[in-house]
mmCIF file of C-alpha atoms in Angstrom:
data_model
loop_
_atom_site.group_PDB
_atom_site.id
_atom_site.type_symbol
_atom_site.label_atom_id
_atom_site.label_comp_id
_atom_site.label_asym_id
_atom_site.label_seq_id
_atom_site.Cartn_x
_atom_site.Cartn_y
_atom_site.Cartn_z
ATOM 1 C CA MET A 738 0.481 -0.042 0.097
ATOM 2 C CA THR A 739 1.358 3.333 -0.883
ATOM 3 C CA LYS A 740 2.151 6.141 1.757
ATOM 4 C CA PHE A 741 -0.711 8.294 -0.053
ATOM 5 C CA LYS A 742 -3.012 5.126 0.381
ATOM 6 C CA LYS A 743 -2.302 4.991 4.074
ATOM 7 C CA THR A 744 -3.064 8.875 4.808
ATOM 8 C CA SER A 745 -5.705 8.390 3.394
ATOM 9 C CA LEU A 746 -7.718 5.545 4.605
ATOM 10 C CA LEU A 747 -5.860 7.027 8.181
ATOM 11 C CA PHE A 748 -7.636 10.545 7.524
ATOM 12 C CA PHE A 749 -11.106 8.591 6.218
ATOM 13 C CA LEU A 750 -11.262 6.210 9.451
ATOM 14 C CA PHE A 751 -10.346 9.696 11.699
ATOM 15 C CA PHE A 752 -13.372 11.447 9.991
ATOM 16 C CA PHE A 753 -15.622 8.349 10.076
ATOM 17 C CA THR A 754 -15.151 7.814 13.605
ATOM 18 C CA SER A 755 -15.822 11.585 14.749
ATOM 19 C CA PHE A 756 -18.742 11.297 12.336
ATOM 20 C CA ILE A 757 -19.481 8.119 14.570
ATOM 21 C CA SER A 758 -19.136 10.001 18.144
ATOM 22 C CA LEU A 759 -20.669 13.502 17.419
ATOM 23 C CA ARG A 760 -23.842 11.631 16.014
ATOM 24 C CA SER A 761 -23.705 9.569 19.052
ATOM 25 C CA PHE A 762 -23.158 12.612 21.470
ATOM 26 C CA LYS A 763 -26.910 13.817 19.187
ATOM 27 C CA LYS A 764 -30.112 14.486 21.460
ATOM 28 C CA VAL A 765 -32.917 12.142 20.555
ATOM 29 C CA GLN A 766 -35.652 13.849 19.656
ATOM 30 C CA PHE A 767 -39.637 13.101 19.134
ATOM 31 C CA ASP A 768 -39.258 12.220 15.077
ATOM 32 C CA ASP A 769 -36.092 10.529 16.280
ATOM 33 C CA LEU A 770 -37.828 7.094 17.533
ATOM 34 C CA LEU A 771 -38.854 5.061 14.475
ATOM 35 C CA ILE A 772 -41.116 2.773 15.211
ATOM 36 C CA GLU A 773 -42.331 -0.694 13.084
ATOM 37 C CA SER A 774 -45.614 -0.926 13.690
ATOM 38 C CA GLU A 775 -48.586 0.635 12.785
ATOM 39 C CA LEU A 776 -50.449 0.005 16.378
ATOM 40 C CA VAL A 777 -47.865 0.975 18.960
ATOM 41 C CA SER A 778 -47.402 5.026 18.218
ATOM 42 C CA ARG A 779 -44.070 6.775 19.970
ATOM 43 C CA ASN A 780 -46.093 8.855 21.982
ATOM 44 C CA ASP A 781 -47.102 4.665 23.576
ATOM 45 C CA VAL A 782 -43.283 4.538 23.838
ATOM 46 C CA LEU A 783 -42.643 7.485 26.083
ATOM 47 C CA LYS A 784 -46.243 6.782 28.207
ATOM 48 C CA ASN A 785 -44.819 3.129 29.007
ATOM 49 C CA SER A 786 -41.501 4.192 29.741
ATOM 50 C CA SER A 787 -39.001 5.972 31.514
ATOM 51 C CA LEU A 788 -37.377 7.037 28.187
ATOM 52 C CA GLU A 789 -37.559 11.427 28.450
ATOM 53 C CA ILE A 790 -36.563 12.776 25.399
ATOM 54 C CA PRO A 791 -34.842 15.232 24.238
ATOM 55 C CA GLN A 792 -31.605 12.767 25.450
ATOM 56 C CA ARG A 793 -28.569 12.010 24.399
ATOM 57 C CA LEU A 794 -28.396 9.107 21.799
ATOM 58 C CA ILE A 795 -25.272 7.491 23.889
ATOM 59 C CA PHE A 796 -26.972 7.798 26.862
ATOM 60 C CA ILE A 797 -30.079 5.775 26.321
ATOM 61 C CA GLN A 798 -30.141 2.105 27.729
ATOM 62 C CA THR A 799 -31.521 0.042 25.877
ATOM 63 C CA ASN A 800 -32.086 -2.715 27.930
ATOM 64 C CA SER A 801 -33.744 -1.220 30.066
ATOM 65 C CA LEU A 802 -35.714 0.424 28.114
ATOM 66 C CA GLU A 803 -36.589 -3.198 26.208
ATOM 67 C CA LYS A 804 -37.798 -4.800 29.592
ATOM 68 C CA GLU A 805 -40.134 -1.592 30.538
ATOM 69 C CA LEU A 806 -42.057 -1.434 27.006
ATOM 70 C CA LYS A 807 -42.016 -5.467 26.902
ATOM 71 C CA GLU A 808 -44.318 -5.607 30.334
ATOM 72 C CA ASN A 809 -45.864 -2.282 30.171
ATOM 73 C CA LEU A 810 -47.274 -3.396 26.752
ATOM 74 C CA SER A 811 -47.691 -7.220 27.025
ATOM 75 C CA LEU A 812 -45.454 -7.204 23.673
ATOM 76 C CA GLN A 813 -44.517 -10.571 22.874
ATOM 77 C CA TYR A 814 -41.025 -9.240 21.221
ATOM 78 C CA ILE A 815 -39.268 -6.153 21.476
ATOM 79 C CA SER A 816 -35.652 -4.856 20.340
ATOM 80 C CA ILE A 817 -34.384 -1.373 20.724
ATOM 81 C CA ASN A 818 -31.152 -0.577 18.698
ATOM 82 C CA LYS A 819 -29.344 2.747 18.477
ATOM 83 C CA GLN A 820 -28.877 4.283 14.798
ATOM 84 C CA ILE A 821 -26.387 6.767 13.460
ATOM 85 C CA ILE A 822 -27.715 6.355 9.722
ATOM 86 C CA PRO A 823 -30.859 7.800 9.964
ATOM 87 C CA PHE A 824 -30.009 8.899 13.663
ATOM 88 C CA GLY A 825 -32.466 7.694 15.679
ATOM 89 C CA LEU A 826 -33.631 4.771 17.950
ATOM 90 C CA LYS A 827 -35.134 1.614 15.902
ATOM 91 C CA ILE A 828 -38.073 -0.006 17.581
ATOM 92 C CA LEU A 829 -38.377 -3.165 15.997
ATOM 93 C CA LEU A 830 -41.900 -4.801 18.020
ATOM 94 C CA LYS A 831 -44.494 -8.028 18.000
ATOM 95 C CA GLN A 832 -47.347 -7.558 20.110
ATOM 96 C CA ARG A 833 -49.672 -10.191 21.326
ATOM 97 C CA THR A 834 -52.500 -12.514 19.500
ATOM 98 C CA PRO A 835 -55.107 -12.555 21.851
ATOM 99 C CA ILE A 836 -57.221 -16.136 21.404
ATOM 100 C CA ALA A 837 -59.275 -15.036 24.900
ATOM 101 C CA TYR A 838 -60.995 -12.903 26.461
ATOM 102 C CA ALA A 839 -60.291 -12.059 30.169
ATOM 103 C CA GLU A 840 -60.272 -10.406 33.348
ATOM 104 C CA MET A 841 -57.738 -9.717 36.527
ATOM 105 C CA ILE A 842 -58.638 -7.767 39.640
ATOM 106 C CA GLN A 843 -55.636 -5.743 40.575
ATOM 107 C CA GLU A 844 -55.914 -3.516 44.144
ATOM 108 C CA GLY A 845 -59.942 -4.123 43.608
ATOM 109 C CA THR A 846 -60.739 -2.831 40.480
ATOM 110 C CA THR A 847 -61.723 -5.261 37.566
ATOM 111 C CA ILE A 848 -59.388 -4.910 34.746
ATOM 112 C CA LYS A 849 -60.479 -6.058 31.354
ATOM 113 C CA GLY A 850 -58.253 -7.629 28.714
ATOM 114 C CA TYR A 851 -57.289 -10.653 26.817
ATOM 115 C CA ILE A 852 -55.260 -13.430 27.123
ATOM 116 C CA ASP A 853 -52.951 -15.007 24.291
ATOM 117 C CA ALA A 854 -51.471 -18.266 23.787
ATOM 118 C CA ASN A 855 -48.794 -18.099 26.414
ATOM 119 C CA GLY A 856 -51.905 -17.178 29.186
ATOM 120 C CA ILE A 857 -49.989 -12.910 29.093
ATOM 121 C CA PHE A 858 -52.580 -10.874 29.953
ATOM 122 C CA ILE A 859 -53.339 -7.938 27.553
ATOM 123 C CA LYS A 860 -54.464 -4.805 29.032
ATOM 124 C CA GLU A 861 -57.859 -3.497 26.869
ATOM 125 C CA GLY A 862 -56.470 -0.935 24.313
ATOM 126 C CA LEU A 863 -53.210 -2.104 24.047
ATOM 127 C CA ILE A 864 -54.235 -4.123 20.950
ATOM 128 C CA ASP A 865 -56.504 -3.307 18.115
ATOM 129 C CA ILE A 866 -59.684 -5.883 18.089
ATOM 130 C CA ASN A 867 -62.880 -5.867 16.039
ATOM 131 C CA ASN A 868 -65.609 -4.730 18.622
ATOM 132 C CA ASP A 869 -67.571 -8.106 16.771
ATOM 133 C CA PHE A 870 -65.318 -10.013 17.367
ATOM 134 C CA ASN A 871 -66.312 -12.486 19.773
ATOM 135 C CA PHE A 872 -63.903 -14.706 22.054
ATOM 136 C CA ASN A 873 -65.617 -18.167 22.709
ATOM 137 C CA LEU A 874 -63.361 -18.402 25.494
ATOM 138 C CA LYS A 875 -63.436 -16.448 28.892
ATOM 139 C CA ILE A 876 -60.859 -16.147 31.778
ATOM 140 C CA PHE A 877 -61.877 -14.723 35.162
ATOM 141 C CA GLY A 878 -59.541 -13.838 37.576
ATOM 142 C CA TRP A 879 -56.083 -14.137 36.117
ATOM 143 C CA LYS A 880 -53.029 -13.997 37.931
ATOM 144 C CA GLN A 881 -49.375 -14.082 37.054
ATOM 145 C CA SER A 882 -48.234 -16.504 38.731
ATOM 146 C CA SER A 883 -51.234 -18.784 36.479
ATOM 147 C CA SER A 884 -49.467 -18.626 33.390
ATOM 148 C CA ASN A 885 -48.383 -21.052 33.050
ATOM 149 C CA GLN A 886 -50.896 -23.347 34.032
ATOM 150 C CA LEU A 887 -53.015 -21.420 31.876
ATOM 151 C CA GLU A 888 -50.953 -22.000 29.194
ATOM 152 C CA LYS A 889 -50.927 -25.735 29.666
ATOM 153 C CA ILE A 890 -54.864 -25.625 29.501
ATOM 154 C CA LEU A 891 -54.895 -23.540 26.311
ATOM 155 C CA LYS A 892 -52.328 -26.439 24.586
ATOM 156 C CA PHE A 893 -54.418 -29.063 25.621
ATOM 157 C CA ASN A 894 -58.068 -27.697 24.509
ATOM 158 C CA SER A 895 -56.451 -26.376 21.013
ATOM 159 C CA LYS A 896 -54.909 -30.127 20.618
ATOM 160 C CA PHE A 897 -57.426 -32.511 21.821
ATOM 161 C CA ASP A 898 -61.059 -33.273 22.108
ATOM 162 C CA ILE A 899 -61.953 -30.694 24.539
ATOM 163 C CA GLU A 900 -63.976 -27.330 24.410
ATOM 164 C CA ILE A 901 -63.326 -25.253 27.340
ATOM 165 C CA ASN A 902 -65.602 -22.044 26.905
ATOM 166 C CA GLU A 903 -64.202 -20.954 30.236
ATOM 167 C CA ILE A 904 -61.589 -20.455 33.124
ATOM 168 C CA THR A 905 -61.854 -19.504 36.290
ATOM 169 C CA ILE A 906 -59.344 -18.598 38.911
ATOM 170 C CA SER A 907 -60.256 -17.823 42.393
ATOM 171 C CA ASP A 908 -58.302 -15.283 44.497
ATOM 172 C CA ASN A 909 -56.623 -18.686 46.181
ATOM 173 C CA GLY A 910 -55.591 -19.994 42.993
ATOM 174 C CA PHE A 911 -58.458 -22.603 42.675
ATOM 175 C CA ILE A 912 -59.112 -23.254 38.932
ATOM 176 C CA THR A 913 -62.427 -24.058 37.840
ATOM 177 C CA LEU A 914 -63.204 -24.495 34.210
ATOM 178 C CA LYS A 915 -66.629 -25.347 31.736
ATOM 179 C CA GLU A 916 -66.160 -27.334 29.408
ATOM 180 C CA LYS A 917 -69.033 -27.216 26.326
ATOM 181 C CA SER A 918 -70.744 -31.183 26.725
ATOM 182 C CA LEU A 919 -69.138 -31.738 30.472
ATOM 183 C CA ASN A 920 -70.567 -28.252 32.271
ATOM 184 C CA SER A 921 -68.219 -27.715 36.082
ATOM 185 C CA ILE A 922 -64.651 -29.293 35.859
ATOM 186 C CA LEU A 923 -62.606 -28.644 39.118
ATOM 187 C CA LEU A 924 -58.669 -28.784 39.080
ATOM 188 C CA GLY A 925 -57.932 -27.667 42.753
ATOM 189 C CA PHE A 926 -54.778 -25.795 43.417
ATOM 190 C CA ASN A 927 -52.292 -28.134 42.550
ATOM 191 C CA SER A 928 -50.222 -27.107 39.554
ATOM 192 C CA GLU A 929 -47.768 -30.437 39.122
ATOM 193 C CA ASN A 930 -50.801 -33.067 39.019
ATOM 194 C CA LEU A 931 -52.277 -30.474 35.889
ATOM 195 C CA ASP A 932 -50.746 -32.841 32.782
ATOM 196 C CA THR A 933 -52.032 -35.816 34.397
ATOM 197 C CA GLN A 934 -55.927 -33.963 34.896
ATOM 198 C CA LEU A 935 -55.749 -32.026 31.547
ATOM 199 C CA GLN A 936 -54.967 -35.749 29.802
ATOM 200 C CA LEU A 937 -57.477 -37.510 32.324
ATOM 201 C CA LEU A 938 -59.935 -34.813 31.013
ATOM 202 C CA VAL A 939 -59.820 -35.682 27.422
ATOM 203 C CA ASP A 940 -60.076 -39.749 28.352
ATOM 204 C CA MET A 941 -62.694 -39.404 30.281
ATOM 205 C CA LYS A 942 -64.521 -36.812 27.920
ATOM 206 C CA ARG A 943 -64.126 -39.843 24.860
ATOM 207 C CA GLN A 944 -65.230 -42.473 27.305
ATOM 208 C CA LEU A 945 -68.415 -40.976 28.116
ATOM 209 C CA LYS A 946 -69.049 -40.263 24.552
ATOM 210 C CA GLU A 947 -68.809 -43.776 23.733
ATOM 211 C CA LEU A 948 -70.576 -44.569 26.533
ATOM 212 C CA GLY A 949 -74.124 -42.332 25.181
ATOM 213 C CA ILE A 950 -73.627 -40.602 28.941
ATOM 214 C CA ILE A 951 -71.720 -37.244 28.056
ATOM 215 C CA THR A 952 -74.979 -35.144 28.271
ATOM 216 C CA GLU A 953 -76.225 -36.071 31.848
ATOM 217 C CA ILE A 954 -72.912 -35.028 33.471
ATOM 218 C CA GLU A 955 -73.125 -32.014 35.731
ATOM 219 C CA MET A 956 -69.656 -31.562 37.548
ATOM 220 C CA ILE A 957 -66.001 -33.446 37.215
ATOM 221 C CA ASP A 958 -64.166 -33.131 40.376
ATOM 222 C CA LEU A 959 -60.295 -33.874 38.899
ATOM 223 C CA THR A 960 -58.805 -32.324 42.387
ATOM 224 C CA ASP A 961 -57.384 -35.935 43.154
ATOM 225 C CA PRO A 962 -56.658 -37.442 39.567
ATOM 226 C CA ILE A 963 -56.257 -40.667 41.420
ATOM 227 C CA ASN A 964 -59.356 -41.081 42.300
ATOM 228 C CA PRO A 965 -61.621 -38.839 39.868
ATOM 229 C CA LYS A 966 -65.157 -37.750 40.873
ATOM 230 C CA ILE A 967 -68.571 -37.731 38.464
ATOM 231 C CA LYS A 968 -71.770 -35.698 39.491
ATOM 232 C CA VAL A 969 -74.993 -36.303 37.240
ATOM 233 C CA PHE A 970 -77.791 -34.150 36.897
ATOM 234 C CA LYS A 971 -80.588 -35.631 39.213
ATOM 235 C CA SER A 972 -83.629 -37.229 37.102
#
């Protein structure tokens, strides 16, 4: 490499580094929030995070910002990157897809919303839902601690021949289901038994259909999966 080329390369590197440094200290303005979503606005980002603008790009903590927005907006995925060209914060996000209507109690107040396939609560207003859309499944008493249990129930409901149309979680965590043919199903508190209980529910429904007595069932108690109990309607 000739001396001229070396000098030119060093000059270019110096210029480029200086340019990057100067741009990093530039303040991010409202219009510099580059959001790839039609449903989440710049105002939504500011309202649901601790981000304050104008603020110098170099000082913005993207990791903590991602965590705040993912939780507060019930997002499935979010990635925030600092950009020099074009300048700003590039925000990529994916919203959750609701599959059921849901309610939760927060400080004595009923909060309405939805649940996705992972059992995560989405507050009403965070996603665009057609007013005419009718969810076949409703969940009452959602709790963060019950998300894993809900996820398992929802997967069984979509995969096997059961038609759960209501899930109720009491204040102390007792889970009750309502199934289209079997009516009330008691699961109880013990999440360790849930896989066994759900598989038992699938098997029992199949057997009851084969016996032709499925329409006579009022309640199934699976709180003790080793000793399930069936209550039939009184004739």
